Amino acid sequence: PIQETVKICKTIGQKMHKQSLLVELASLKTGITETIKNSIPNSVEFLSLHPLFGPQVKDILDKRFIAVEPFSGPLTNEFLEMLEECGALIKKATVEEHDLAMASIQVLHHFALITFSSALSRFTEANGLSEYLTESLEKTLQNIQNIYENWDTIYAIQSLNPNAQKAREILAEVARQSIDVKNIAKEPLHQTIKILRNPSKN
């Protein structure tokens, strides 16, 4: 669990040998990266990493990692180079950049699916909808299942990301505006595709 990350890493870090590398993989970095960094011996290198995929992945070819404020150290550099040699895509970011991006990528996405689930259960109590399930909704249902099975982590992201409240408020505002079908537009779909598909210029 995200809430246990700091305690576990601090305990492990204090017991590690000199010139070793501690890697933390939490999906939230505010209050975690800096705290761990300041609580382990200087002789231990620390890397705050966020793999943007689940544990079911068998190899990391073309899989994305966010390296958060990586220290320039021989073990850190060697580890990141090894990931890249295996085909991984490494993006470096600050804590603030990471959590702001994750408010869009994780908070909004998860919250939209959570609210969809709540709305569906309120809109219809009928069973037997599986017979009407489209392939598109089947994919959405798998995402909902993943959220359900990882609820503690999902809830921690919603409650601990400093940008989460603003993200949810914007989604709620847009949803209210879209109740009138006249306000539903195609352009935001195109804009979202551009935002998520085009790499940054940095």
PDB file of C-alpha atoms in Angstrom:
ATOM      1  CA  PRO A   1       0.000   0.000   0.000  1.00  0.00           C
ATOM      2  CA  ILE A   2       1.126   3.555  -0.752  1.00  0.00           C
ATOM      3  CA  GLN A   3       0.728   4.556   2.909  1.00  0.00           C
ATOM      4  CA  GLU A   4       3.257   1.891   3.961  1.00  0.00           C
ATOM      5  CA  THR A   5       5.855   2.751   1.314  1.00  0.00           C
ATOM      6  CA  VAL A   6       7.783   5.304   3.371  1.00  0.00           C
ATOM      7  CA  LYS A   7       7.955   3.139   6.492  1.00  0.00           C
ATOM      8  CA  ILE A   8       9.085   0.058   4.587  1.00  0.00           C
ATOM      9  CA  CYS A   9      11.680   1.911   2.504  1.00  0.00           C
ATOM     10  CA  LYS A  10      13.092   3.693   5.569  1.00  0.00           C
ATOM     11  CA  THR A  11      13.464   0.366   7.370  1.00  0.00           C
ATOM     12  CA  ILE A  12      15.069  -1.358   4.398  1.00  0.00           C
ATOM     13  CA  GLY A  13      17.287   1.612   3.549  1.00  0.00           C
ATOM     14  CA  GLN A  14      18.817   1.675   7.027  1.00  0.00           C
ATOM     15  CA  LYS A  15      19.840  -1.984   6.670  1.00  0.00           C
ATOM     16  CA  MET A  16      21.294  -1.817   3.165  1.00  0.00           C
ATOM     17  CA  HIS A  17      25.006  -2.082   2.449  1.00  0.00           C
ATOM     18  CA  LYS A  18      27.010   0.903   1.282  1.00  0.00           C
ATOM     19  CA  GLN A  19      27.055   1.505  -2.478  1.00  0.00           C
ATOM     20  CA  SER A  20      23.706  -0.238  -2.963  1.00  0.00           C
ATOM     21  CA  LEU A  21      20.537   0.981  -4.688  1.00  0.00           C
ATOM     22  CA  LEU A  22      17.062   1.312  -3.173  1.00  0.00           C
ATOM     23  CA  VAL A  23      14.257   1.545  -5.751  1.00  0.00           C
ATOM     24  CA  GLU A  24      10.756   2.674  -4.735  1.00  0.00           C
ATOM     25  CA  LEU A  25       7.821   2.050  -7.107  1.00  0.00           C
ATOM     26  CA  ALA A  26       4.868   3.990  -5.673  1.00  0.00           C
ATOM     27  CA  SER A  27       2.368   5.548  -8.083  1.00  0.00           C
ATOM     28  CA  LEU A  28       2.266   8.712  -5.938  1.00  0.00           C
ATOM     29  CA  LYS A  29       5.406  10.718  -5.149  1.00  0.00           C
ATOM     30  CA  THR A  30       4.371  13.712  -3.000  1.00  0.00           C
ATOM     31  CA  GLY A  31       5.407  13.054   0.598  1.00  0.00           C
ATOM     32  CA  ILE A  32       7.160   9.846  -0.393  1.00  0.00           C
ATOM     33  CA  THR A  33      10.179  10.555  -2.585  1.00  0.00           C
ATOM     34  CA  GLU A  34      11.600  13.398  -0.493  1.00  0.00           C
ATOM     35  CA  THR A  35      10.918  11.691   2.839  1.00  0.00           C
ATOM     36  CA  ILE A  36      12.655   8.476   1.837  1.00  0.00           C
ATOM     37  CA  LYS A  37      15.538  10.372   0.250  1.00  0.00           C
ATOM     38  CA  ASN A  38      16.173  12.230   3.513  1.00  0.00           C
ATOM     39  CA  SER A  39      15.860   9.194   5.778  1.00  0.00           C
ATOM     40  CA  ILE A  40      18.358   6.743   4.297  1.00  0.00           C
ATOM     41  CA  PRO A  41      22.168   6.843   4.535  1.00  0.00           C
ATOM     42  CA  ASN A  42      24.023   8.927   1.963  1.00  0.00           C
ATOM     43  CA  SER A  43      25.995   5.812   1.081  1.00  0.00           C
ATOM     44  CA  VAL A  44      22.810   4.239  -0.346  1.00  0.00           C
ATOM     45  CA  GLU A  45      21.576   5.451  -3.729  1.00  0.00           C
ATOM     46  CA  PHE A  46      17.830   6.003  -4.050  1.00  0.00           C
ATOM     47  CA  LEU A  47      15.666   5.916  -7.165  1.00  0.00           C
ATOM     48  CA  SER A  48      11.975   6.815  -7.166  1.00  0.00           C
ATOM     49  CA  LEU A  49      10.498   4.988 -10.132  1.00  0.00           C
ATOM     50  CA  HIS A  50       6.935   4.589 -11.416  1.00  0.00           C
ATOM     51  CA  PRO A  51       6.320   1.752 -13.893  1.00  0.00           C
ATOM     52  CA  LEU A  52       3.221   2.638 -15.928  1.00  0.00           C
ATOM     53  CA  PHE A  53       1.988  -0.949 -16.214  1.00  0.00           C
ATOM     54  CA  GLY A  54       0.823  -3.791 -14.003  1.00  0.00           C
ATOM     55  CA  PRO A  55       2.562  -6.900 -12.649  1.00  0.00           C
ATOM     56  CA  GLN A  56       1.132  -9.115 -15.380  1.00  0.00           C
ATOM     57  CA  VAL A  57       3.649  -7.791 -17.934  1.00  0.00           C
ATOM     58  CA  LYS A  58       6.165 -10.428 -19.050  1.00  0.00           C
ATOM     59  CA  ASP A  59       8.756  -8.093 -20.566  1.00  0.00           C
ATOM     60  CA  ILE A  60       9.381  -4.352 -20.572  1.00  0.00           C
ATOM     61  CA  LEU A  61       9.864  -3.746 -24.285  1.00  0.00           C
ATOM     62  CA  ASP A  62       8.187  -0.389 -25.088  1.00  0.00           C
ATOM     63  CA  LYS A  63       6.889  -0.143 -21.522  1.00  0.00           C
ATOM     64  CA  ARG A  64       7.009   3.280 -19.850  1.00  0.00           C
ATOM     65  CA  PHE A  65       8.758   4.219 -16.617  1.00  0.00           C
ATOM     66  CA  ILE A  66       8.842   7.606 -14.887  1.00  0.00           C
ATOM     67  CA  ALA A  67      12.124   8.254 -13.076  1.00  0.00           C
ATOM     68  CA  VAL A  68      11.373  10.923 -10.476  1.00  0.00           C
ATOM     69  CA  GLU A  69      14.253  13.281  -9.689  1.00  0.00           C
ATOM     70  CA  PRO A  70      16.865  10.542 -10.150  1.00  0.00           C
ATOM     71  CA  PHE A  71      20.176  11.126  -8.394  1.00  0.00           C
ATOM     72  CA  SER A  72      23.207  10.996 -10.619  1.00  0.00           C
ATOM     73  CA  GLY A  73      24.980   7.970  -9.192  1.00  0.00           C
ATOM     74  CA  PRO A  74      26.711   4.992 -10.790  1.00  0.00           C
ATOM     75  CA  LEU A  75      24.139   2.426  -9.659  1.00  0.00           C
ATOM     76  CA  THR A  76      21.181   4.621 -10.589  1.00  0.00           C
ATOM     77  CA  ASN A  77      22.614   5.372 -14.017  1.00  0.00           C
ATOM     78  CA  GLU A  78      23.486   1.721 -14.599  1.00  0.00           C
ATOM     79  CA  PHE A  79      20.000   0.590 -13.579  1.00  0.00           C
ATOM     80  CA  LEU A  80      18.248   3.084 -15.871  1.00  0.00           C
ATOM     81  CA  GLU A  81      20.579   2.181 -18.742  1.00  0.00           C
ATOM     82  CA  MET A  82      19.778  -1.497 -18.201  1.00  0.00           C
ATOM     83  CA  LEU A  83      16.044  -0.761 -18.431  1.00  0.00           C
ATOM     84  CA  GLU A  84      16.588   1.160 -21.671  1.00  0.00           C
ATOM     85  CA  GLU A  85      18.697  -1.667 -23.092  1.00  0.00           C
ATOM     86  CA  CYS A  86      15.728  -3.965 -22.422  1.00  0.00           C
ATOM     87  CA  GLY A  87      13.550  -1.638 -24.515  1.00  0.00           C
ATOM     88  CA  ALA A  88      11.934   0.399 -21.743  1.00  0.00           C
ATOM     89  CA  LEU A  89      10.973   4.041 -22.296  1.00  0.00           C
ATOM     90  CA  ILE A  90      12.272   6.290 -19.507  1.00  0.00           C
ATOM     91  CA  LYS A  91      10.785   9.716 -18.783  1.00  0.00           C
ATOM     92  CA  LYS A  92      12.433  11.889 -16.114  1.00  0.00           C
ATOM     93  CA  ALA A  93      10.258  14.209 -14.035  1.00  0.00           C
ATOM     94  CA  THR A  94      10.101  16.135 -10.782  1.00  0.00           C
ATOM     95  CA  VAL A  95       7.741  15.092  -7.995  1.00  0.00           C
ATOM     96  CA  GLU A  96       5.390  17.946  -8.910  1.00  0.00           C
ATOM     97  CA  GLU A  97       5.442  17.119 -12.630  1.00  0.00           C
ATOM     98  CA  HIS A  98       4.777  13.448 -11.939  1.00  0.00           C
ATOM     99  CA  ASP A  99       1.831  13.963  -9.609  1.00  0.00           C
ATOM    100  CA  LEU A 100       0.256  16.633 -11.816  1.00  0.00           C
ATOM    101  CA  ALA A 101       0.466  14.274 -14.797  1.00  0.00           C
ATOM    102  CA  MET A 102      -0.933  11.394 -12.736  1.00  0.00           C
ATOM    103  CA  ALA A 103      -3.885  13.569 -11.716  1.00  0.00           C
ATOM    104  CA  SER A 104      -4.822  13.505 -15.407  1.00  0.00           C
ATOM    105  CA  ILE A 105      -3.738   9.967 -16.248  1.00  0.00           C
ATOM    106  CA  GLN A 106      -4.826   8.134 -13.093  1.00  0.00           C
ATOM    107  CA  VAL A 107      -7.100  10.329 -10.958  1.00  0.00           C
ATOM    108  CA  LEU A 108      -9.395  11.475 -13.786  1.00  0.00           C
ATOM    109  CA  HIS A 109      -9.453   8.071 -15.475  1.00  0.00           C
ATOM    110  CA  HIS A 110     -10.190   6.110 -12.309  1.00  0.00           C
ATOM    111  CA  PHE A 111     -12.713   8.668 -11.038  1.00  0.00           C
ATOM    112  CA  ALA A 112     -14.570   8.600 -14.360  1.00  0.00           C
ATOM    113  CA  LEU A 113     -14.885   4.819 -14.137  1.00  0.00           C
ATOM    114  CA  ILE A 114     -15.900   4.941 -10.475  1.00  0.00           C
ATOM    115  CA  THR A 115     -18.626   7.515 -11.185  1.00  0.00           C
ATOM    116  CA  PHE A 116     -19.721   5.553 -14.266  1.00  0.00           C
ATOM    117  CA  SER A 117     -20.128   2.480 -12.062  1.00  0.00           C
ATOM    118  CA  SER A 118     -22.144   4.439  -9.497  1.00  0.00           C
ATOM    119  CA  ALA A 119     -24.361   5.940 -12.202  1.00  0.00           C
ATOM    120  CA  LEU A 120     -24.940   2.576 -13.883  1.00  0.00           C
ATOM    121  CA  SER A 121     -25.994   0.918 -10.642  1.00  0.00           C
ATOM    122  CA  ARG A 122     -28.400   3.802  -9.906  1.00  0.00           C
ATOM    123  CA  PHE A 123     -29.773   4.024 -13.439  1.00  0.00           C
ATOM    124  CA  THR A 124     -30.663   0.358 -13.674  1.00  0.00           C
ATOM    125  CA  GLU A 125     -30.989  -2.389 -11.120  1.00  0.00           C
ATOM    126  CA  ALA A 126     -31.759  -4.957 -13.783  1.00  0.00           C
ATOM    127  CA  ASN A 127     -29.735  -8.130 -14.032  1.00  0.00           C
ATOM    128  CA  GLY A 128     -29.008  -9.795 -17.337  1.00  0.00           C
ATOM    129  CA  LEU A 129     -27.266  -6.814 -18.921  1.00  0.00           C
ATOM    130  CA  SER A 130     -24.376  -9.114 -19.810  1.00  0.00           C
ATOM    131  CA  GLU A 131     -26.430 -10.199 -22.810  1.00  0.00           C
ATOM    132  CA  TYR A 132     -26.249  -6.621 -24.122  1.00  0.00           C
ATOM    133  CA  LEU A 133     -22.560  -6.060 -23.408  1.00  0.00           C
ATOM    134  CA  THR A 134     -20.641  -4.520 -26.317  1.00  0.00           C
ATOM    135  CA  GLU A 135     -16.975  -5.287 -26.931  1.00  0.00           C
ATOM    136  CA  SER A 136     -16.162  -1.683 -26.065  1.00  0.00           C
ATOM    137  CA  LEU A 137     -17.876  -1.937 -22.689  1.00  0.00           C
ATOM    138  CA  GLU A 138     -16.229  -5.313 -22.126  1.00  0.00           C
ATOM    139  CA  LYS A 139     -12.863  -3.516 -22.184  1.00  0.00           C
ATOM    140  CA  THR A 140     -14.208  -0.862 -19.824  1.00  0.00           C
ATOM    141  CA  LEU A 141     -15.510  -3.569 -17.504  1.00  0.00           C
ATOM    142  CA  GLN A 142     -12.041  -5.089 -17.291  1.00  0.00           C
ATOM    143  CA  ASN A 143     -10.696  -1.719 -16.158  1.00  0.00           C
ATOM    144  CA  ILE A 144     -13.482  -1.481 -13.570  1.00  0.00           C
ATOM    145  CA  GLN A 145     -12.588  -4.974 -12.359  1.00  0.00           C
ATOM    146  CA  ASN A 146      -8.948  -3.917 -11.971  1.00  0.00           C
ATOM    147  CA  ILE A 147      -9.989  -0.867  -9.944  1.00  0.00           C
ATOM    148  CA  TYR A 148     -12.162  -3.052  -7.709  1.00  0.00           C
ATOM    149  CA  GLU A 149      -9.351  -5.546  -7.116  1.00  0.00           C
ATOM    150  CA  ASN A 150      -6.824  -2.780  -6.331  1.00  0.00           C
ATOM    151  CA  TRP A 151      -9.161  -0.528  -4.384  1.00  0.00           C
ATOM    152  CA  ASP A 152      -6.771   0.413  -1.564  1.00  0.00           C
ATOM    153  CA  THR A 153      -4.196   1.740  -4.021  1.00  0.00           C
ATOM    154  CA  ILE A 154      -6.829   3.458  -6.173  1.00  0.00           C
ATOM    155  CA  TYR A 155      -8.370   5.177  -3.153  1.00  0.00           C
ATOM    156  CA  ALA A 156      -4.941   6.284  -1.918  1.00  0.00           C
ATOM    157  CA  ILE A 157      -4.242   7.910  -5.289  1.00  0.00           C
ATOM    158  CA  GLN A 158      -7.595   9.728  -5.127  1.00  0.00           C
ATOM    159  CA  SER A 159      -7.058  10.912  -1.563  1.00  0.00           C
ATOM    160  CA  LEU A 160      -3.315  11.678  -1.486  1.00  0.00           C
ATOM    161  CA  ASN A 161      -2.500  13.220  -4.862  1.00  0.00           C
ATOM    162  CA  PRO A 162      -2.423  16.991  -4.171  1.00  0.00           C
ATOM    163  CA  ASN A 163      -4.037  17.702  -7.553  1.00  0.00           C
ATOM    164  CA  ALA A 164      -6.824  15.130  -7.240  1.00  0.00           C
ATOM    165  CA  GLN A 165      -9.550  17.373  -5.800  1.00  0.00           C
ATOM    166  CA  LYS A 166      -9.173  19.913  -8.612  1.00  0.00           C
ATOM    167  CA  ALA A 167      -9.235  17.137 -11.219  1.00  0.00           C
ATOM    168  CA  ARG A 168     -12.467  15.680  -9.805  1.00  0.00           C
ATOM    169  CA  GLU A 169     -14.077  19.122  -9.602  1.00  0.00           C
ATOM    170  CA  ILE A 170     -13.300  19.786 -13.271  1.00  0.00           C
ATOM    171  CA  LEU A 171     -14.735  16.422 -14.293  1.00  0.00           C
ATOM    172  CA  ALA A 172     -17.898  17.069 -12.260  1.00  0.00           C
ATOM    173  CA  GLU A 173     -18.255  20.547 -13.780  1.00  0.00           C
ATOM    174  CA  VAL A 174     -17.879  19.221 -17.325  1.00  0.00           C
ATOM    175  CA  ALA A 175     -20.393  16.456 -16.595  1.00  0.00           C
ATOM    176  CA  ARG A 176     -22.952  18.985 -15.325  1.00  0.00           C
ATOM    177  CA  GLN A 177     -22.481  21.133 -18.422  1.00  0.00           C
ATOM    178  CA  SER A 178     -22.877  18.092 -20.656  1.00  0.00           C
ATOM    179  CA  ILE A 179     -26.271  17.135 -19.244  1.00  0.00           C
ATOM    180  CA  ASP A 180     -27.699  19.369 -21.966  1.00  0.00           C
ATOM    181  CA  VAL A 181     -26.977  17.424 -25.143  1.00  0.00           C
ATOM    182  CA  LYS A 182     -26.335  20.713 -26.950  1.00  0.00           C
ATOM    183  CA  ASN A 183     -23.134  21.050 -24.932  1.00  0.00           C
ATOM    184  CA  ILE A 184     -21.743  17.671 -25.985  1.00  0.00           C
ATOM    185  CA  ALA A 185     -19.027  18.282 -28.564  1.00  0.00           C
ATOM    186  CA  LYS A 186     -16.666  16.226 -30.694  1.00  0.00           C
ATOM    187  CA  GLU A 187     -13.647  18.545 -30.431  1.00  0.00           C
ATOM    188  CA  PRO A 188     -12.594  17.528 -26.883  1.00  0.00           C
ATOM    189  CA  LEU A 189     -12.176  13.968 -28.158  1.00  0.00           C
ATOM    190  CA  HIS A 190      -9.757  15.163 -30.822  1.00  0.00           C
ATOM    191  CA  GLN A 191      -7.947  17.346 -28.303  1.00  0.00           C
ATOM    192  CA  THR A 192      -7.557  14.432 -25.892  1.00  0.00           C
ATOM    193  CA  ILE A 193      -6.131  12.218 -28.626  1.00  0.00           C
ATOM    194  CA  LYS A 194      -3.565  14.913 -29.427  1.00  0.00           C
ATOM    195  CA  ILE A 195      -2.644  15.382 -25.768  1.00  0.00           C
ATOM    196  CA  LEU A 196      -2.207  11.687 -25.050  1.00  0.00           C
ATOM    197  CA  ARG A 197      -0.658  10.567 -28.335  1.00  0.00           C
ATOM    198  CA  ASN A 198       1.800  13.360 -29.099  1.00  0.00           C
ATOM    199  CA  PRO A 199       5.077  13.273 -27.138  1.00  0.00           C
ATOM    200  CA  SER A 200       6.108  16.367 -25.211  1.00  0.00           C
ATOM    201  CA  LYS A 201       8.569  18.776 -26.815  1.00  0.00           C
ATOM    202  CA  ASN A 202      10.742  18.892 -23.683  1.00  0.00           C
TER     203      ASN A 202
END
